[in-house]
Coordinates of C-alpha atoms in Angstrom, one line a residue:
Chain S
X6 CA 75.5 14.0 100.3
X7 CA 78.8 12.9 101.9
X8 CA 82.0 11.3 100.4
X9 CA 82.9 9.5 103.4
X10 CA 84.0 6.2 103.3
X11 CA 82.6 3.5 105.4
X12 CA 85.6 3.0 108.2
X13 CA 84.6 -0.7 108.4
X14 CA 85.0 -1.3 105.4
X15 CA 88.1 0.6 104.9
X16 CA 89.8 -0.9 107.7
X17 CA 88.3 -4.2 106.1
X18 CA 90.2 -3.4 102.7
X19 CA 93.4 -2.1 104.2
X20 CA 93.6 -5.6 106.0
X21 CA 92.9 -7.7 103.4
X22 CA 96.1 -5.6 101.6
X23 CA 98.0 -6.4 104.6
X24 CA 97.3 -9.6 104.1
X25 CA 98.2 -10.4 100.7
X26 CA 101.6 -8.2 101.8
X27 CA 101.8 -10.7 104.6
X28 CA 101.8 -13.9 102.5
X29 CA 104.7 -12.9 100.0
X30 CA 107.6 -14.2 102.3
X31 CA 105.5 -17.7 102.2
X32 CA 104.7 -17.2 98.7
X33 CA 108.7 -17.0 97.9
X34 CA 109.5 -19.8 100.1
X35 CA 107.1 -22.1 98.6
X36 CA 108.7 -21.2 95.1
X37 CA 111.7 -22.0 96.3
X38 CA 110.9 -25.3 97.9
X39 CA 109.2 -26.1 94.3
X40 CA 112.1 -24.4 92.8
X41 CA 109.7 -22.7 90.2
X42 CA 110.1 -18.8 89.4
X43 CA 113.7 -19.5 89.1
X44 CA 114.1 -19.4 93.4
X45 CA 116.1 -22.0 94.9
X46 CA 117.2 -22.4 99.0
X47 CA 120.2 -23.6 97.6
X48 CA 122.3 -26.9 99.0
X49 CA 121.4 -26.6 102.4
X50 CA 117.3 -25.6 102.0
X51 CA 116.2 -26.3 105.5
X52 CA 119.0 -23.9 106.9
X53 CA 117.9 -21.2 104.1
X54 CA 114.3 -21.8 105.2
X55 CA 115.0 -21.6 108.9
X56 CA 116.9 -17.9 108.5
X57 CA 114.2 -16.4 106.1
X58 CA 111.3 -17.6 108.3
X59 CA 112.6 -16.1 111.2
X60 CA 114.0 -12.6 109.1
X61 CA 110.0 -12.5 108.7
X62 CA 108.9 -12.8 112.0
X63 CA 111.5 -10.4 113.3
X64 CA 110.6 -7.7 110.6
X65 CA 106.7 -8.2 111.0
X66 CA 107.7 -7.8 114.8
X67 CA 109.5 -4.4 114.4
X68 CA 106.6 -3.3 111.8
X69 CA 103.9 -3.7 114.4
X70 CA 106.0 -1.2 116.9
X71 CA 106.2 1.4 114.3
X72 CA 102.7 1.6 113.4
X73 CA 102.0 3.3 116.8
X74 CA 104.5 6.1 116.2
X75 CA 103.9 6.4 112.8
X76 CA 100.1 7.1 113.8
X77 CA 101.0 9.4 115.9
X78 CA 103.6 11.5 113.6
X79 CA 101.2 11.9 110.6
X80 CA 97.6 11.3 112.5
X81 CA 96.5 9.0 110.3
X82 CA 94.3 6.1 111.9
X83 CA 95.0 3.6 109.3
X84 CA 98.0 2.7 110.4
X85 CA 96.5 1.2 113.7
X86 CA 94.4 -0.5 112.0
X87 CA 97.4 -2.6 110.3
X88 CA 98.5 -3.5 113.8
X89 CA 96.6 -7.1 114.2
X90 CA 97.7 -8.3 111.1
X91 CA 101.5 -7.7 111.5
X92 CA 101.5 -9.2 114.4
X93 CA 99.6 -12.3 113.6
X94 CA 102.1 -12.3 110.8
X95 CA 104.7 -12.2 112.8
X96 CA 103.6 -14.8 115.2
X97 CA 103.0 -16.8 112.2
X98 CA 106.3 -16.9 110.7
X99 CA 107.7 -17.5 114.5
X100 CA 105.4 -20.5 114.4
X101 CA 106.9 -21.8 111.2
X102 CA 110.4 -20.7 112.4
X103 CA 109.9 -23.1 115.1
X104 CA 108.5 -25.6 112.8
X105 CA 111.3 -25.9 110.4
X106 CA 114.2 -26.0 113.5
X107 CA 111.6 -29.3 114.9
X108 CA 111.0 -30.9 111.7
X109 CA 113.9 -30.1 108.9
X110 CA 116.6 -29.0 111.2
X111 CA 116.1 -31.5 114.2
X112 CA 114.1 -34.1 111.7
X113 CA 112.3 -34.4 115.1
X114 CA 115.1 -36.0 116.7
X115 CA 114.0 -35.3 120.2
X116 CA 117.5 -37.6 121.6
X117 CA 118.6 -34.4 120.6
X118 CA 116.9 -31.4 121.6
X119 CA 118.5 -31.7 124.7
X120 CA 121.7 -31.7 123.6
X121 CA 120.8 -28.9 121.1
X122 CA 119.3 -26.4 123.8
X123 CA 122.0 -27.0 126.2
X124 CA 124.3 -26.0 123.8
X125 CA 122.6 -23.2 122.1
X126 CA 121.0 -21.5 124.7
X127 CA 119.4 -19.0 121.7
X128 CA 117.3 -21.5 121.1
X129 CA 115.7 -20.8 124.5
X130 CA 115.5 -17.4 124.1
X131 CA 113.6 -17.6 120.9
X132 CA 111.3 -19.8 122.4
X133 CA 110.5 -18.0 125.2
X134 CA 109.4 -15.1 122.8
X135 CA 107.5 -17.2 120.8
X136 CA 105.8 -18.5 124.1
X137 CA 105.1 -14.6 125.1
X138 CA 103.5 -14.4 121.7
X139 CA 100.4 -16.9 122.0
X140 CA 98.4 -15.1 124.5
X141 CA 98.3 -11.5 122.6
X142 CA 97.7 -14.1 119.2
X143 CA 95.0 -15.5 121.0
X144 CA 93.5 -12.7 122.2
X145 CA 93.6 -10.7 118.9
X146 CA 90.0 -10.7 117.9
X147 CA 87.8 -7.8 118.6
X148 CA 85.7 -10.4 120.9
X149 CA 88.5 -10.4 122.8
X150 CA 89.3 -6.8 123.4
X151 CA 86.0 -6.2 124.6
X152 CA 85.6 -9.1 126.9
X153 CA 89.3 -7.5 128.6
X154 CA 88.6 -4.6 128.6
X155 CA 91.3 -2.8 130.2
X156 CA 93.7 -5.7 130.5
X157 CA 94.1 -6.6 127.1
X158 CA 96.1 -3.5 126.4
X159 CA 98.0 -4.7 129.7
X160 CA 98.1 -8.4 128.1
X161 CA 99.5 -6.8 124.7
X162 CA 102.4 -4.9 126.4
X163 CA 104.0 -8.3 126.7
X164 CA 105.5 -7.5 123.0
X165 CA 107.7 -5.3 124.2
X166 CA 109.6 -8.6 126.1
X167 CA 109.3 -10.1 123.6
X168 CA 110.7 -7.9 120.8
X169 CA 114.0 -7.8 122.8
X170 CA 114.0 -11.9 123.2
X171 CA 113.7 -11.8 119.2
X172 CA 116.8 -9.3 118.7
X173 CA 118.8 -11.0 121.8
X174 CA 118.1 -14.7 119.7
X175 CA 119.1 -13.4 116.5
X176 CA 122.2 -11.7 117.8
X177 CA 123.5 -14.4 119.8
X178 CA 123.0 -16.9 116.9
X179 CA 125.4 -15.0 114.5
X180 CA 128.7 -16.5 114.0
X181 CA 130.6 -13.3 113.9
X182 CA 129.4 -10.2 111.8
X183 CA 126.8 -8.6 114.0
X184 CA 125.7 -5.4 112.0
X185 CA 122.5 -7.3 111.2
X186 CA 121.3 -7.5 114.7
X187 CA 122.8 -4.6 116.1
X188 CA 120.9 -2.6 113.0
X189 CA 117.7 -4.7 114.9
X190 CA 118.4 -3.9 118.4
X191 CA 118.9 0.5 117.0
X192 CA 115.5 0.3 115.5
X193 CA 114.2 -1.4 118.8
X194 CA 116.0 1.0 121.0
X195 CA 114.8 4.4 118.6
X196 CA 111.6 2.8 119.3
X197 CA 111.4 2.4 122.6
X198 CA 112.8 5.7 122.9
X199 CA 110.3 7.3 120.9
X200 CA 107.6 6.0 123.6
X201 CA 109.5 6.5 126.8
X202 CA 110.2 10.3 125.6
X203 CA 107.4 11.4 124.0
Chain U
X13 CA 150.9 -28.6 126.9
X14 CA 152.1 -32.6 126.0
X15 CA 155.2 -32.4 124.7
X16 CA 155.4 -33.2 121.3
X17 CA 158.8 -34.1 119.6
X18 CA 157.8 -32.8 115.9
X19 CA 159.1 -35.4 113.2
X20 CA 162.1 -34.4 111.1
X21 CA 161.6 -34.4 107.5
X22 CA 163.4 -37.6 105.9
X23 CA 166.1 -36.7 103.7
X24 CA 164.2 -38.5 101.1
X25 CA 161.9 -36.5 101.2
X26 CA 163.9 -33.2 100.0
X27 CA 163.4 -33.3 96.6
X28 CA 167.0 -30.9 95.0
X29 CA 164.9 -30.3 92.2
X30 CA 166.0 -26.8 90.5
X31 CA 163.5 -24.1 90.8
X32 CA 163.2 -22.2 87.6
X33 CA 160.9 -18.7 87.2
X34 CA 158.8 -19.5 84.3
X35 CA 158.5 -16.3 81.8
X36 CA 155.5 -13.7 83.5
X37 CA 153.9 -13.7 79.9
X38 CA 152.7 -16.5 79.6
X39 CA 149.4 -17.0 80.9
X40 CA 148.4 -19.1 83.8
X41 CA 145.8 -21.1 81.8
X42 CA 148.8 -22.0 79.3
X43 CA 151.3 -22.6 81.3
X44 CA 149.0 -24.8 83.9
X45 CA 147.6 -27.0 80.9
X46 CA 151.5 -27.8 79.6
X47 CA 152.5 -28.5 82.9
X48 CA 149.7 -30.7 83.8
X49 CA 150.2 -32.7 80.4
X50 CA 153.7 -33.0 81.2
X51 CA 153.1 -34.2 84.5
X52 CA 150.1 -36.7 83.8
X53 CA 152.4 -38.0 80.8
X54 CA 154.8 -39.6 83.6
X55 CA 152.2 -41.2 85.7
X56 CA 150.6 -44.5 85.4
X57 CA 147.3 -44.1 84.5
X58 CA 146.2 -40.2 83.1
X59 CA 143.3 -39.2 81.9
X60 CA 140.4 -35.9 82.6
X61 CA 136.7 -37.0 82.9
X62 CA 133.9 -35.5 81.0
X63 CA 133.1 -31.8 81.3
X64 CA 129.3 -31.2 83.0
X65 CA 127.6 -29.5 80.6
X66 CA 124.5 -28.0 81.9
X67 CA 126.3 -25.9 84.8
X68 CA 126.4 -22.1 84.6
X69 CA 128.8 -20.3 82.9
X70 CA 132.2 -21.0 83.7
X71 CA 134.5 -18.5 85.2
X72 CA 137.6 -16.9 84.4
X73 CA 140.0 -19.9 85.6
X74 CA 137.8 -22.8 84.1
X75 CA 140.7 -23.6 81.8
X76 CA 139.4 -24.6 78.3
X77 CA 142.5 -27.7 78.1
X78 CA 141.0 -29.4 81.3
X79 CA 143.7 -30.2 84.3
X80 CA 145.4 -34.1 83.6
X81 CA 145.6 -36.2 86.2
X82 CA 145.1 -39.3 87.9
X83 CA 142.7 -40.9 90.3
X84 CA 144.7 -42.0 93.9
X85 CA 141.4 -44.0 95.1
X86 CA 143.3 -45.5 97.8
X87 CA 143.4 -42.0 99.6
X88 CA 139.8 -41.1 98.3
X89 CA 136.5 -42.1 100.2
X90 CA 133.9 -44.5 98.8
X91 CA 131.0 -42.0 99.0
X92 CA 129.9 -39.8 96.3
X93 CA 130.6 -36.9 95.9
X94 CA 128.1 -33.9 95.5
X95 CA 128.0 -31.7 92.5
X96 CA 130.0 -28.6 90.7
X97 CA 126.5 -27.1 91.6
X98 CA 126.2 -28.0 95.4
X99 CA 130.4 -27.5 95.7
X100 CA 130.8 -23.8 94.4
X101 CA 127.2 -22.2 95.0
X102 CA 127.2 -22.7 98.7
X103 CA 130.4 -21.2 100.5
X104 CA 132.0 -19.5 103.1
X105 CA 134.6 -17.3 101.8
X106 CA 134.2 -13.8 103.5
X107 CA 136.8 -12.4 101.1
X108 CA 133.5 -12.3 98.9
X109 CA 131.0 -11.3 101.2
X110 CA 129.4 -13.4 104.7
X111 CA 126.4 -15.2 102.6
X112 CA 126.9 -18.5 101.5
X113 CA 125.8 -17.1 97.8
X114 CA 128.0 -14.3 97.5
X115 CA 131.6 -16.3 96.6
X116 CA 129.9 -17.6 93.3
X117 CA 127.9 -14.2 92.8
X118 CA 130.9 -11.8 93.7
X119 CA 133.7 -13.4 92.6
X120 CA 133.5 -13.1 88.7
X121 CA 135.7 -10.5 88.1
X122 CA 138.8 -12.0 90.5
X123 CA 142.0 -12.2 88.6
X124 CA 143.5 -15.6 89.3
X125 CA 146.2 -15.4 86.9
X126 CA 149.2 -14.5 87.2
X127 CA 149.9 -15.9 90.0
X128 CA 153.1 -16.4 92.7
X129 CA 153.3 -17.4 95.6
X130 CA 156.3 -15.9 98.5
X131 CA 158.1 -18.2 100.3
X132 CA 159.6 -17.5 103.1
X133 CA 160.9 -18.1 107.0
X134 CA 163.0 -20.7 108.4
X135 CA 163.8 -22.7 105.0
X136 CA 167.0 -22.8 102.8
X137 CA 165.2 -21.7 99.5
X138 CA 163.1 -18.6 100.5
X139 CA 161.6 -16.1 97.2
X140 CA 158.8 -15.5 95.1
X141 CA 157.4 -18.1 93.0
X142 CA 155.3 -18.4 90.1
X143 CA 152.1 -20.7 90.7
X144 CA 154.0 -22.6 87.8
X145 CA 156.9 -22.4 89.2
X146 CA 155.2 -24.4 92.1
X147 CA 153.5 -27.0 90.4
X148 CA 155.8 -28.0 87.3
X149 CA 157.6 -30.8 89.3
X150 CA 154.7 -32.9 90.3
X151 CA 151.5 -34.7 88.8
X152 CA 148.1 -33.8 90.1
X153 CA 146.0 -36.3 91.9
X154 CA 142.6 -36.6 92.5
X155 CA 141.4 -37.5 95.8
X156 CA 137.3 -37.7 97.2
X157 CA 137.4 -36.1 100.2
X158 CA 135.0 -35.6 103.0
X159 CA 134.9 -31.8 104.0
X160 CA 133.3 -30.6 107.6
X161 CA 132.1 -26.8 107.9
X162 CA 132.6 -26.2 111.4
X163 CA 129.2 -24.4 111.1
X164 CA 128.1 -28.4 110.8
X165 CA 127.6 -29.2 107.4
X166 CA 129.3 -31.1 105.4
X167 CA 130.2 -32.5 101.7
X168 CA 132.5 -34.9 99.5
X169 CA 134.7 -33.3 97.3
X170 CA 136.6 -34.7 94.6
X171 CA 139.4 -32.6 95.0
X172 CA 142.6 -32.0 92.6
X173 CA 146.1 -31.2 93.9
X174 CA 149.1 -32.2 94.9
X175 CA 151.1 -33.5 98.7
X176 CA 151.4 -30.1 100.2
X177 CA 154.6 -32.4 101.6
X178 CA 156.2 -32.6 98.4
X179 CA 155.7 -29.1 97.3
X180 CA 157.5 -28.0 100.4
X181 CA 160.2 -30.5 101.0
X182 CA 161.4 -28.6 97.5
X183 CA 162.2 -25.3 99.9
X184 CA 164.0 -26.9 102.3
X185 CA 162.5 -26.3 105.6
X186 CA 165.4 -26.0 108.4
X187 CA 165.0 -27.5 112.0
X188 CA 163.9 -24.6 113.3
X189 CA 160.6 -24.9 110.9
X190 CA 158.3 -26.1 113.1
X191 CA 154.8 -24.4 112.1
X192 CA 153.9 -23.6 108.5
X193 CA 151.5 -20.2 108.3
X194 CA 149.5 -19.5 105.3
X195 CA 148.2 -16.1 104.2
X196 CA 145.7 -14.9 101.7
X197 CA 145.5 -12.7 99.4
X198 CA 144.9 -8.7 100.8
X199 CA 143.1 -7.1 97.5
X200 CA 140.2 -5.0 98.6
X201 CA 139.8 -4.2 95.1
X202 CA 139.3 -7.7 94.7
X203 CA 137.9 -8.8 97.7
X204 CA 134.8 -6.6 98.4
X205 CA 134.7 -8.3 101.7
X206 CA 137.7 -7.1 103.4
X207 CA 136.6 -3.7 103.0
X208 CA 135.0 -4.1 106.2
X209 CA 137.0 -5.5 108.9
X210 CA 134.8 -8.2 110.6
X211 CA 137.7 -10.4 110.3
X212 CA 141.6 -8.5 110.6
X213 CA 142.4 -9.1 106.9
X214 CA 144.8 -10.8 105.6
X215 CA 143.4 -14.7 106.5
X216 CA 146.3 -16.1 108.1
X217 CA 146.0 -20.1 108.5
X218 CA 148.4 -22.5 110.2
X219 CA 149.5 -25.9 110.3
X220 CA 152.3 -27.7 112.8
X221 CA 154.9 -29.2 110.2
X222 CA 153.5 -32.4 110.7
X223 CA 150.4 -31.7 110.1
X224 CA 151.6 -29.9 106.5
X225 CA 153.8 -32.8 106.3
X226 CA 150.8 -35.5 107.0
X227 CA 150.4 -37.3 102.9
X228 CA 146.7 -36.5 103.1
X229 CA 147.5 -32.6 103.2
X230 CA 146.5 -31.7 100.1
X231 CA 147.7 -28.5 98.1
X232 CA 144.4 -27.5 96.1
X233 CA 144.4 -26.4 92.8
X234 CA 141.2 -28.1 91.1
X235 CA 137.7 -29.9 91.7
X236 CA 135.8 -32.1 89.6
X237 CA 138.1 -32.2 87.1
X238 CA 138.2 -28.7 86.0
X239 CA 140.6 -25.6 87.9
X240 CA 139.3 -24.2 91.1
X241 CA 136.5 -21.8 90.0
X242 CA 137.3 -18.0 92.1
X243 CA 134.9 -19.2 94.9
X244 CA 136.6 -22.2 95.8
X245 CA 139.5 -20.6 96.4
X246 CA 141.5 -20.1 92.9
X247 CA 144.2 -20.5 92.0
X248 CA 145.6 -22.0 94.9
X249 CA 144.2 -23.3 98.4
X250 CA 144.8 -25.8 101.2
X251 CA 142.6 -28.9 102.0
X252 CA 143.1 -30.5 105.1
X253 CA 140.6 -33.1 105.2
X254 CA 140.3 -33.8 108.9
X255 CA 140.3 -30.3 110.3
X256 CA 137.0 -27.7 110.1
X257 CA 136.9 -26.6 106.7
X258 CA 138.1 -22.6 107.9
X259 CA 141.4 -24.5 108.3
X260 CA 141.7 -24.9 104.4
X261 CA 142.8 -21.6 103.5
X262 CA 142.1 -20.1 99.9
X263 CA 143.9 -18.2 97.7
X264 CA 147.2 -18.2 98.7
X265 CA 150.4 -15.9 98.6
X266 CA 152.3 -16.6 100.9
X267 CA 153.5 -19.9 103.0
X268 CA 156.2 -19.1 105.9
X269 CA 157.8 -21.3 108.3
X270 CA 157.7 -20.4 111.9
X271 CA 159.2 -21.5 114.9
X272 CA 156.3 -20.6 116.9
X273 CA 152.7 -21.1 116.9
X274 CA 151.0 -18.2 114.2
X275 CA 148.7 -16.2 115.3
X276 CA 145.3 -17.6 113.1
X277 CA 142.3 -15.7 111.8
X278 CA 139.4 -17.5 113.6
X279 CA 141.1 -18.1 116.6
X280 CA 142.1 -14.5 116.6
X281 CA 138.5 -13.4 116.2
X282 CA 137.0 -15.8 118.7
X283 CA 139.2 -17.8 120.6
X284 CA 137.1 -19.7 122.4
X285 CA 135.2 -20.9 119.9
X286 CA 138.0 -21.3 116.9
X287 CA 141.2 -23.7 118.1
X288 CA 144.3 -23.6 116.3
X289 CA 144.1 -27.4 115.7
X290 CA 140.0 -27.2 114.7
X291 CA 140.4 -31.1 114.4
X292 CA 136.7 -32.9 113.4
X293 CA 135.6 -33.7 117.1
X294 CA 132.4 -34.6 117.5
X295 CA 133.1 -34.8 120.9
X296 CA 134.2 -31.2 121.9
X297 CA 131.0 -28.5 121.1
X298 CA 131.5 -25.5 119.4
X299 CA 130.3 -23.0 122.9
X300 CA 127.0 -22.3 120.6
X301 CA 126.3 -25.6 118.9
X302 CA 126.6 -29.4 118.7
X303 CA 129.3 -30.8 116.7
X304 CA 128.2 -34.1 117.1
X305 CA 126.2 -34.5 113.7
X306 CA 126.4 -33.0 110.1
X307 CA 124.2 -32.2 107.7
X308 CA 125.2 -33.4 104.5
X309 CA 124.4 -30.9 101.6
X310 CA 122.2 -32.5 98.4
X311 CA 120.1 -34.3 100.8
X312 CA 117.3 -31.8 99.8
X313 CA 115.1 -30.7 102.3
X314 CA 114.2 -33.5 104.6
X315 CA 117.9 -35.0 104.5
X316 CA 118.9 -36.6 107.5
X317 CA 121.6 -35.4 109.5
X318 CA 124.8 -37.5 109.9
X319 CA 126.5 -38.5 112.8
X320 CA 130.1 -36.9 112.6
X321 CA 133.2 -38.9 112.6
X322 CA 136.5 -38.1 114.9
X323 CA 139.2 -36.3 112.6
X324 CA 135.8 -36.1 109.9
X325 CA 136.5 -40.0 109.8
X326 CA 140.5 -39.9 108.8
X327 CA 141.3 -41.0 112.6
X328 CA 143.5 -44.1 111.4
X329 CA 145.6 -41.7 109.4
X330 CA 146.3 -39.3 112.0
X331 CA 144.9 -39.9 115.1
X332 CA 148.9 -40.4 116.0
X333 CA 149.7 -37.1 115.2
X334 CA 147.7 -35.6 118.3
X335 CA 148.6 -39.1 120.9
X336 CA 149.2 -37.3 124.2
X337 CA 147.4 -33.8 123.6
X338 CA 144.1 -33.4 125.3
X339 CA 142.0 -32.4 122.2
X340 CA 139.4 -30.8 124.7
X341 CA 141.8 -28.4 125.9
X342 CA 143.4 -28.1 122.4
X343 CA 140.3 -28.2 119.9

């Protein structure tokens, strides 16, 4: 007789949580889009949308580099196991970040989007990490991992790029209080530090 | 820099109207209604418009004997204007705290009244004034404005208020008065936001004379009908209608003529992205972002943007002001 849990489907459960935790941002921006639940984005929704979807992506970003160190401080596996999921989910709200600035910022007025990214050079920045994000999204199944091998884990190091693109673009895009980002780019540098001194 | 010969004030213009100090007792609210009444009773054509009804609470300086005063549509635009809701829920007033929200959400317990207001510099009738004091002589005026967030959005305010001109003709500005400077007030206790310095509190604004002077210069003290609510900027703020909207200062104390140039908040902070002049140029970029189009709040989530207008479309009224200055060099 044995207690223990079938990891499968423990890891399955603890994703499906992950999941559900994953979806709540969306979840509050659709009740504000519907305005039901009492939420609004206000008089300017699209610019309310844009900043919220990319707070997600950033946070789900920073998330899936502290799972690593937190596994290694308490030695409990789980936490790996949340890795895929928070950062699909952050390379999901990226997606939509991106989405919103095309369709509801831009209202895909391509005239401009030269103008726009010649004068908000951010823009690049942000896109260039969302870039470096499609090949570790597309390669996040377990199918994948076996048929790299060894290179995926080379293929995945590509978020740490990427992480500073994200807290460079939000930085640069605030119009003059920059505690928010700096706060970002401490938690970044604590947890890059964490790995390079370990 | 172009030189710029800066227009005397007419003599016409000086209005030798006594300045009394109104007794500090009497509340704001009171005194503001009489006065208003007074003054609407000697224009053409007073009357207030309906209260909205369904909008939240209303704050402290909602006045429950609404402002009188009369329409000037020949200084107002034809478009309509957005909502109490879409005016005073969405603004930047860092005073409050840096989101958009936190001036309606922060600003409930912000004493408005009493009120004065310190004169002082290069005039002949320099002193503290009571916000009553200020007003009594004149009739309020509404006037739909188009205002333009340098952060490029934009809306159309039905404003209430008065010719900054007049107001200040009545202090006698010398010759040497060539620069008005406007300061907030500095109230921590107040203003939760200046208890961190992201910008060097007190907000000092500025205008040349005349600019202050121009007749679409517009010293604020209501909007749709009612009293400034505390996050517009009660009791008393600047609207300058073709300038970025930081230029309208809120809540002021203090107005001083200068001989030079004041030093400005924005363009303190970040001088290369925050002119002194901060004229409507959808020509000139702000160094991060286009200034070429607007997005104009109420259009709900798949509003269009709109292209943006030189001087926020109020070039025939004062393009002339700026004839000779290179507005790229001087934005």
């Amino acid at each position: 007789m044995t207690a223990a849990v079938d990891p499968r489907r423990a890891r399955r459960r603890s994703e499906q949580l992950a999941l559900l935790t994953a979806l709540l941002p969306l979840v509050w921006m659709a009740s504000a889009v519907l305005e039901i639940f009492g939420q609004s984005l206000g008089p300017n929704p699209s610019r309310e949308l844009l900043h919220s979807s990319g707070k997600t992506a950033l946070n789900a970003l920073l998330i899936t580099l502290t799972l690593r160190p937190l596994q290694q401080l308490t030695g409990r596996i789980e936490f790996l196991w949340l890795r895929r999921m928070a950062g699909l989910t952050s390379f999901s709200y990226a997606t939509l970040h991106l989405l919103v600035y095309a369709v509801l910022e831009l209202g895909l007025d391509w005239s401009d989007l030269g103008n726009e990214i010649a004068q908000r050079p951010f823009i690049i920045v942000g896109l260039i990490a969302l870039i470096g994000m499609i090949p570790m999204a597309a390669t996040s199944t377990d199918r994948a991992m076996r048929r790299l091998g060894r290179r995926w884990r080379q293929w995945h190091y590509a978020i740490y790029p990427v992480a500073i693109l994200a807290v460079w673009h939000y930085y640069w895009q605030v119009k003059l209080d920059v505690t928010e980002p700096l706060i970002y780019a401490g938690i970044l540098a604590l947890l890059f530090g964490y790995r390079l001194y370990r | 820099m172009a030189k710029y010969i800066y227009p005397k004030i007419p003599p016409s213009a000086i209005e030798a109207a006594p300045i009394e100090l109104a007794p500090q007792s009497r509340s704001r609210r009171e005194a503001l209604a009489a006065l208003a009444a007074g003054a609407g009773a000697a224009c053409l054509a007073p009357h207030s418009i309906a209260q909205p009804t369904s909008l939240r609470a209303p704050s402290s300086t909602s006045s429950p004997t609404p402002p009188r005063f009369r329409r000037n549509t020949a200084m107002s635009v034809s478009e309509a204007p957005n909502s109490w809701e879409e005016i005073t829920t969405y603004n930047n007033f860092y005073e409050f705290g840096l989101d958009k929200g936190d001036p309606s959400e922060r600003s409930g317990s912000f004493k408005p009244t009493p009120w004065s207001v310190e004169i002082a510099g290069e005039a002949a009738k320099p002193g503290r004034y009571t916000l009553e004091d200020i007003l009594r002589p004149h009739a309020l005026e509404e006037r739909i404005y188009r205002f333009r967030c340098v952060e490029a959005w934009s809306r159309v305010v039905p404003w209430l208020g008065i010719p900054l001109r007049d107001v200040l003709a009545r202090f006698e500005p010398n010759s040497r008065a060539k620069y008005v400077e406007f300061t907030t007030l500095l109230d921590p206790k107040q203003f939760p936001g200046q208890r961190s310095r992201v910008i060097d509190w007190p907000y000092v604004e500025g205008l040349r004379i005349d600019e202050a002077m121009h007749p679409l210069t517009l010293l604020t003290v209501g909007l749709h009908g009612r009293w400034l609510p505390n996050q517009s900027g009660a009791p008393l703020r600047l609207i300058v209608p073709w300038k970025y909207g930081f230029k309208s200062i809120k809540s002021i104390v203090k107005i001083r003529f200068t001989e030079r140039q004041p030093a400005t908040s924005w363009n303190k902070a970040a001088p290369d992205e925050y002119g002194f002049f901060a004229n409507v140029n959808p020509a000139v970029d702000h160094p991060r972002w286009s200034q070429a189009k607007e997005r104009r709040l109420g259009g709900g989530l798949f509003g269009a943007r709109v292209d943006t207008l030189p001087f926020n479309g109020y070039a025939n009224e004062v393009a002339s002001l700026y004839r000779g200055l290179d507005l790229r060099r001087f934005y």
